[in-house]
C-alpha positions as semicolon CSV with decimal commas, in nm:
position;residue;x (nm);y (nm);z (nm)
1;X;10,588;8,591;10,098
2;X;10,880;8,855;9,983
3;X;10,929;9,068;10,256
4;X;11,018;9,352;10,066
5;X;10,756;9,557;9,893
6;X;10,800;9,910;9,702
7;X;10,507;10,116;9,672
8;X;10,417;10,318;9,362
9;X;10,177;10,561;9,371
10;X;10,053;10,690;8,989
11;X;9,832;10,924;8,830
12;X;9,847;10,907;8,410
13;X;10,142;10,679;8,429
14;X;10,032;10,479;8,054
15;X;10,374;10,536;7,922
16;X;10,586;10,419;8,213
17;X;10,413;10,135;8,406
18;X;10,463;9,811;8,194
19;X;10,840;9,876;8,166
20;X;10,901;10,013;8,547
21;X;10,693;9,670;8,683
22;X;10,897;9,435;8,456
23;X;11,233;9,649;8,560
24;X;11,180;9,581;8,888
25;X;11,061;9,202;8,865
26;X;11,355;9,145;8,689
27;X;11,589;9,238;8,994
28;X;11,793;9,000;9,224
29;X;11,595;9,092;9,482
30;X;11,211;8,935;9,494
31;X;11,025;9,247;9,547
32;X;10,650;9,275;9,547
33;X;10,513;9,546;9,362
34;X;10,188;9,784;9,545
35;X;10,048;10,003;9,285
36;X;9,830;10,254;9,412
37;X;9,643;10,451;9,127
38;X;9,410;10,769;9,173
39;X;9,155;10,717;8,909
40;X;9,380;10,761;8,634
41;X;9,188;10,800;8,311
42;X;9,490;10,705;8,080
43;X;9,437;10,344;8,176
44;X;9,715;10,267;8,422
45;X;9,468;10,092;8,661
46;X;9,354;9,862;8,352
47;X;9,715;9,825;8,262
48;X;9,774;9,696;8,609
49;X;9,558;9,472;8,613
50;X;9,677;9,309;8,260
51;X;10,012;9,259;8,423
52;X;9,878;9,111;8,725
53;X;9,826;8,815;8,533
54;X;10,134;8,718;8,465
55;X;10,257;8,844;8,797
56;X;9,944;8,729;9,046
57;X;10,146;8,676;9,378
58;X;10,351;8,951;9,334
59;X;10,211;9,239;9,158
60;X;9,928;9,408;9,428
61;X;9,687;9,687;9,274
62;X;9,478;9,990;9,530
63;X;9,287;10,173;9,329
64;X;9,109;10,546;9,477
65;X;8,861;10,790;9,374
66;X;9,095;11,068;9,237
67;X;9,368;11,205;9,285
68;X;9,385;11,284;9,678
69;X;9,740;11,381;9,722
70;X;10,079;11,196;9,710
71;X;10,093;11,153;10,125
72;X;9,817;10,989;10,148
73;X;9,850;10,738;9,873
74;X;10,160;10,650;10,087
75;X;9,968;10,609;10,404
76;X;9,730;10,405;10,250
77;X;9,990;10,193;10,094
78;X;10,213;10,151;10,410
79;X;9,875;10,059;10,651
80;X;9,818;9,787;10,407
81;X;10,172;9,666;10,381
82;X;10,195;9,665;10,760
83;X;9,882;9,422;10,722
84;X;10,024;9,247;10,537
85;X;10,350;9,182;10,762
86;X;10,666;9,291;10,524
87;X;10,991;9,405;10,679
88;X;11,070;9,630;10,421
89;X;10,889;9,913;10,302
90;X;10,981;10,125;9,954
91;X;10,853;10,439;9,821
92;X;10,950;10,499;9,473
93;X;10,854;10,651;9,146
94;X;10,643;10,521;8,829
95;X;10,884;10,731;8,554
96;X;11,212;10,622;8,626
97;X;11,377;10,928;8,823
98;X;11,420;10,670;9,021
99;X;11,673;10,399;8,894
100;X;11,492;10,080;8,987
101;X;11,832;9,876;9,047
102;X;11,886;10,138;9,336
103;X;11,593;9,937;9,517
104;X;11,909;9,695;9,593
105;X;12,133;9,935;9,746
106;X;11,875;10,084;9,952
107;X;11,770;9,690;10,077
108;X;12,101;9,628;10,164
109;X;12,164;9,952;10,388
110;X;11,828;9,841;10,562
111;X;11,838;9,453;10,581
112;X;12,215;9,355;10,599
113;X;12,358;9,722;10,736
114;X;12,101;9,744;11,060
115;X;11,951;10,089;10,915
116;X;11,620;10,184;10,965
117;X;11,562;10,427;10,705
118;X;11,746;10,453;10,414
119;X;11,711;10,749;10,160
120;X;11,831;10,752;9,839
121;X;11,995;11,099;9,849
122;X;12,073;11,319;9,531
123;X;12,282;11,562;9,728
124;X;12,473;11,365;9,987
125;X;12,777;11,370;9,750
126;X;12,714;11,658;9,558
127;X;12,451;11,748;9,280
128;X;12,363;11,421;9,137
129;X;12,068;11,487;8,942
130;X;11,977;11,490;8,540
131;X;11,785;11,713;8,281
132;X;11,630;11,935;8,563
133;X;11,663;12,299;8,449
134;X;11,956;12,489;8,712
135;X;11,597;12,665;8,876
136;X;11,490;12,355;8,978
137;X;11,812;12,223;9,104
138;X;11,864;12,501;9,310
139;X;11,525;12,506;9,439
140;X;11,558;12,151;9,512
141;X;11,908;12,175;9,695
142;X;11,812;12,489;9,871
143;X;11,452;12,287;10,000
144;X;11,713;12,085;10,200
145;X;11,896;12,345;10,345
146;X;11,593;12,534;10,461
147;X;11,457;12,227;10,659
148;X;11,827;12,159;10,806
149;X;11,799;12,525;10,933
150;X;11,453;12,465;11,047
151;X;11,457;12,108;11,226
152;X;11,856;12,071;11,271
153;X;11,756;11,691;11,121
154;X;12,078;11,586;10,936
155;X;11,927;11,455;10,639
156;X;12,106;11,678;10,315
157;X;11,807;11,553;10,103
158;X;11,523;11,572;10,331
159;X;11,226;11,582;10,032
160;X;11,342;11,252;9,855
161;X;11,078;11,050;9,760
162;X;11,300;10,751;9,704
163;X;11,354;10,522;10,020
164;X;11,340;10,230;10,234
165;X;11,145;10,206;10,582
166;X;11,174;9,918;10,828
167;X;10,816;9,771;10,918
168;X;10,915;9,876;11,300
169;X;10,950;10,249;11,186
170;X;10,620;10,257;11,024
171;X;10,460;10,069;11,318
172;X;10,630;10,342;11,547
173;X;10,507;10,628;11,359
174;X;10,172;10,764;11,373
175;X;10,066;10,753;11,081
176;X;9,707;10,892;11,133
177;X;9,891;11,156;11,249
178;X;10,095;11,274;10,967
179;X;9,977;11,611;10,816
180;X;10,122;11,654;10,468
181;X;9,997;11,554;10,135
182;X;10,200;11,686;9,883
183;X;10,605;11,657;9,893
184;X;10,608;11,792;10,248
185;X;10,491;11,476;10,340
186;X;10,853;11,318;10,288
187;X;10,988;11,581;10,500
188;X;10,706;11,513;10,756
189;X;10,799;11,114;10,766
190;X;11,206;11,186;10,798
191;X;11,132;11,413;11,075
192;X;10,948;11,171;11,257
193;X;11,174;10,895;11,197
194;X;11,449;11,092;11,320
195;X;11,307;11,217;11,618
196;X;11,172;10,892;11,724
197;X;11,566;10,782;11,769
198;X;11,574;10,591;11,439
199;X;11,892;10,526;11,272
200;X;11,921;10,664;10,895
201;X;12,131;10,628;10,612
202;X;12,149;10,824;10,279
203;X;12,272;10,632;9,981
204;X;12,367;10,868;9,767
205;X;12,224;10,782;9,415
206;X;12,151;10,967;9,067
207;X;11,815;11,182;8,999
208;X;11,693;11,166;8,593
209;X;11,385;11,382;8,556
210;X;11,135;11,183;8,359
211;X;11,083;11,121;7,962
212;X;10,786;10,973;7,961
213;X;10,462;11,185;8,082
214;X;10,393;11,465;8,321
215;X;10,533;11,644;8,647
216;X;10,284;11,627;8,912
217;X;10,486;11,943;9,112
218;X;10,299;12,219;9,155
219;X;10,301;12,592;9,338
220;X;10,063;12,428;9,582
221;X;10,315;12,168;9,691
222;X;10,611;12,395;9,717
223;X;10,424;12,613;9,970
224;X;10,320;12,355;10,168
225;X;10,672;12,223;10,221
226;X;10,829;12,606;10,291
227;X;10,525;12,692;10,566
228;X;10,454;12,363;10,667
229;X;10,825;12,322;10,778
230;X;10,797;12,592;11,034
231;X;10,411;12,475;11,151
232;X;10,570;12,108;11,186
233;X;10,909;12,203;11,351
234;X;10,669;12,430;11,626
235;X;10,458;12,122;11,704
236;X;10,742;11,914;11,775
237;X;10,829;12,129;12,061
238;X;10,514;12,020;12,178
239;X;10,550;11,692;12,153
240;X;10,666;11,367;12,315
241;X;10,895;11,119;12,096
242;X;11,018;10,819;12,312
243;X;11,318;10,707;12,158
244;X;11,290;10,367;12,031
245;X;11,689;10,322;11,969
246;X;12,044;10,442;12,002
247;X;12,088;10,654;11,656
């Protein structure tokens, strides 16, 4: 078994999932794929399952009723991956704002570096994102400076959605306990991580906004992530994180 496997959540993702499976078969690396779709009624579940024959060992398909929220896609997807004993755990996007051949970089900083988590950061060395509008950008950029402010975690891209976890982080975390469902939820998981004495890395890499399909961000999801910040910071004080390594 490969004993790396990136997660892909998707909702309406017709236009992008043929090409972003065969992308990322096609990589040094021998990932497994873990598409988890929420009912989408463009097809993407039937497209799946099209490709999984010519992929069967390494192209695995969840399917749920609806869409239920972006965190908990993840937290089905990483209970099942634990199950299923890989070492390395991805999250990544279905419309390439994510450049699949990053997948490598972030493996490396995990498997042959000794990290833990790694993020693939658009703001570690700079602004390194594409065809966003400046609002967004700032909004973005600003996010991360709010939850440094908040938490005093030293992540400078605390809401990326691109990464690599250990199996021993995910195993460590509790993930039954993790409030967030919307983008707050990769704050939420960094937090955690980082309290729990984990060591990270950010790989600094470049953010293209999608061609193909729709944004799933939303008003909803930004509040979550600017109150929830100050709701999750409080509980930490609260609570016990034995520290599980030197950072």
């Amino acid at each position: 078994m490969s004993r790396s496997l990136v997660i892909i959540p998707t909702y309406n993702e017709i236009e992008n999932i043929h090409a972003i499976v065969r992308k990322v078969f096609g990589l040094s690396v021998p990932f497994h794929l873990l598409i988890i779709d929420d009912g989408s009624p463009d097809g993407t579940a039937t497209a799946v399952k099209e490709l999984q024959k010519q992929y069967p060992d390494r192209l695995h398909l969840l399917e749920r009723a609806g869409k239920l929220g972006l965190g908990t896609a993840y937290i089905f997807g990483f209970k099942w991956a634990l199950q299923q004993s890989y070492d390395y755990i991805f999250e990544m996007d279905a419309d390439f704002s994510h450049n699949p051949e990053d997948l490598i970089r972030l493996h490396t900083a995990c498997h042959a570096e000794g990290n833990d988590l790694a993020v693939g950061s658009r703001y570690v060395t700079g602004v390194n994102v594409v065809n966003w509008p400046m609002k967004r950008v700032l909004m973005s950029y600003f996010a991360g400076t709010y939850v440094r402010a908040i938490t005093s975690m030293p992540v400078m891209d605390p809401t990326a959605g691109f990464v690599c976890y250990r199996k021993k982080v995910l195993e460590t975390i509790d993930l039954d306990n993790i409030r967030f469902v919307g983008y707050a939820f990769q704050i939420e998981m960094k937090f955690n991580t980082w309290k729990l004495g984990f060591r990270i890395k950010e790989v600094p890499i470049v953010f293209t906004d999608r061609t193909q399909g729709n944004s799933k961000m939303s008003k909803g999801i930004f509040r979550e992530a600017v109150f929830g910040v100050i709701a999750m910071k409080l509980r930490s004080v609260f609570s016990r994180y034995p520290q599980t390594r030197k950072a």
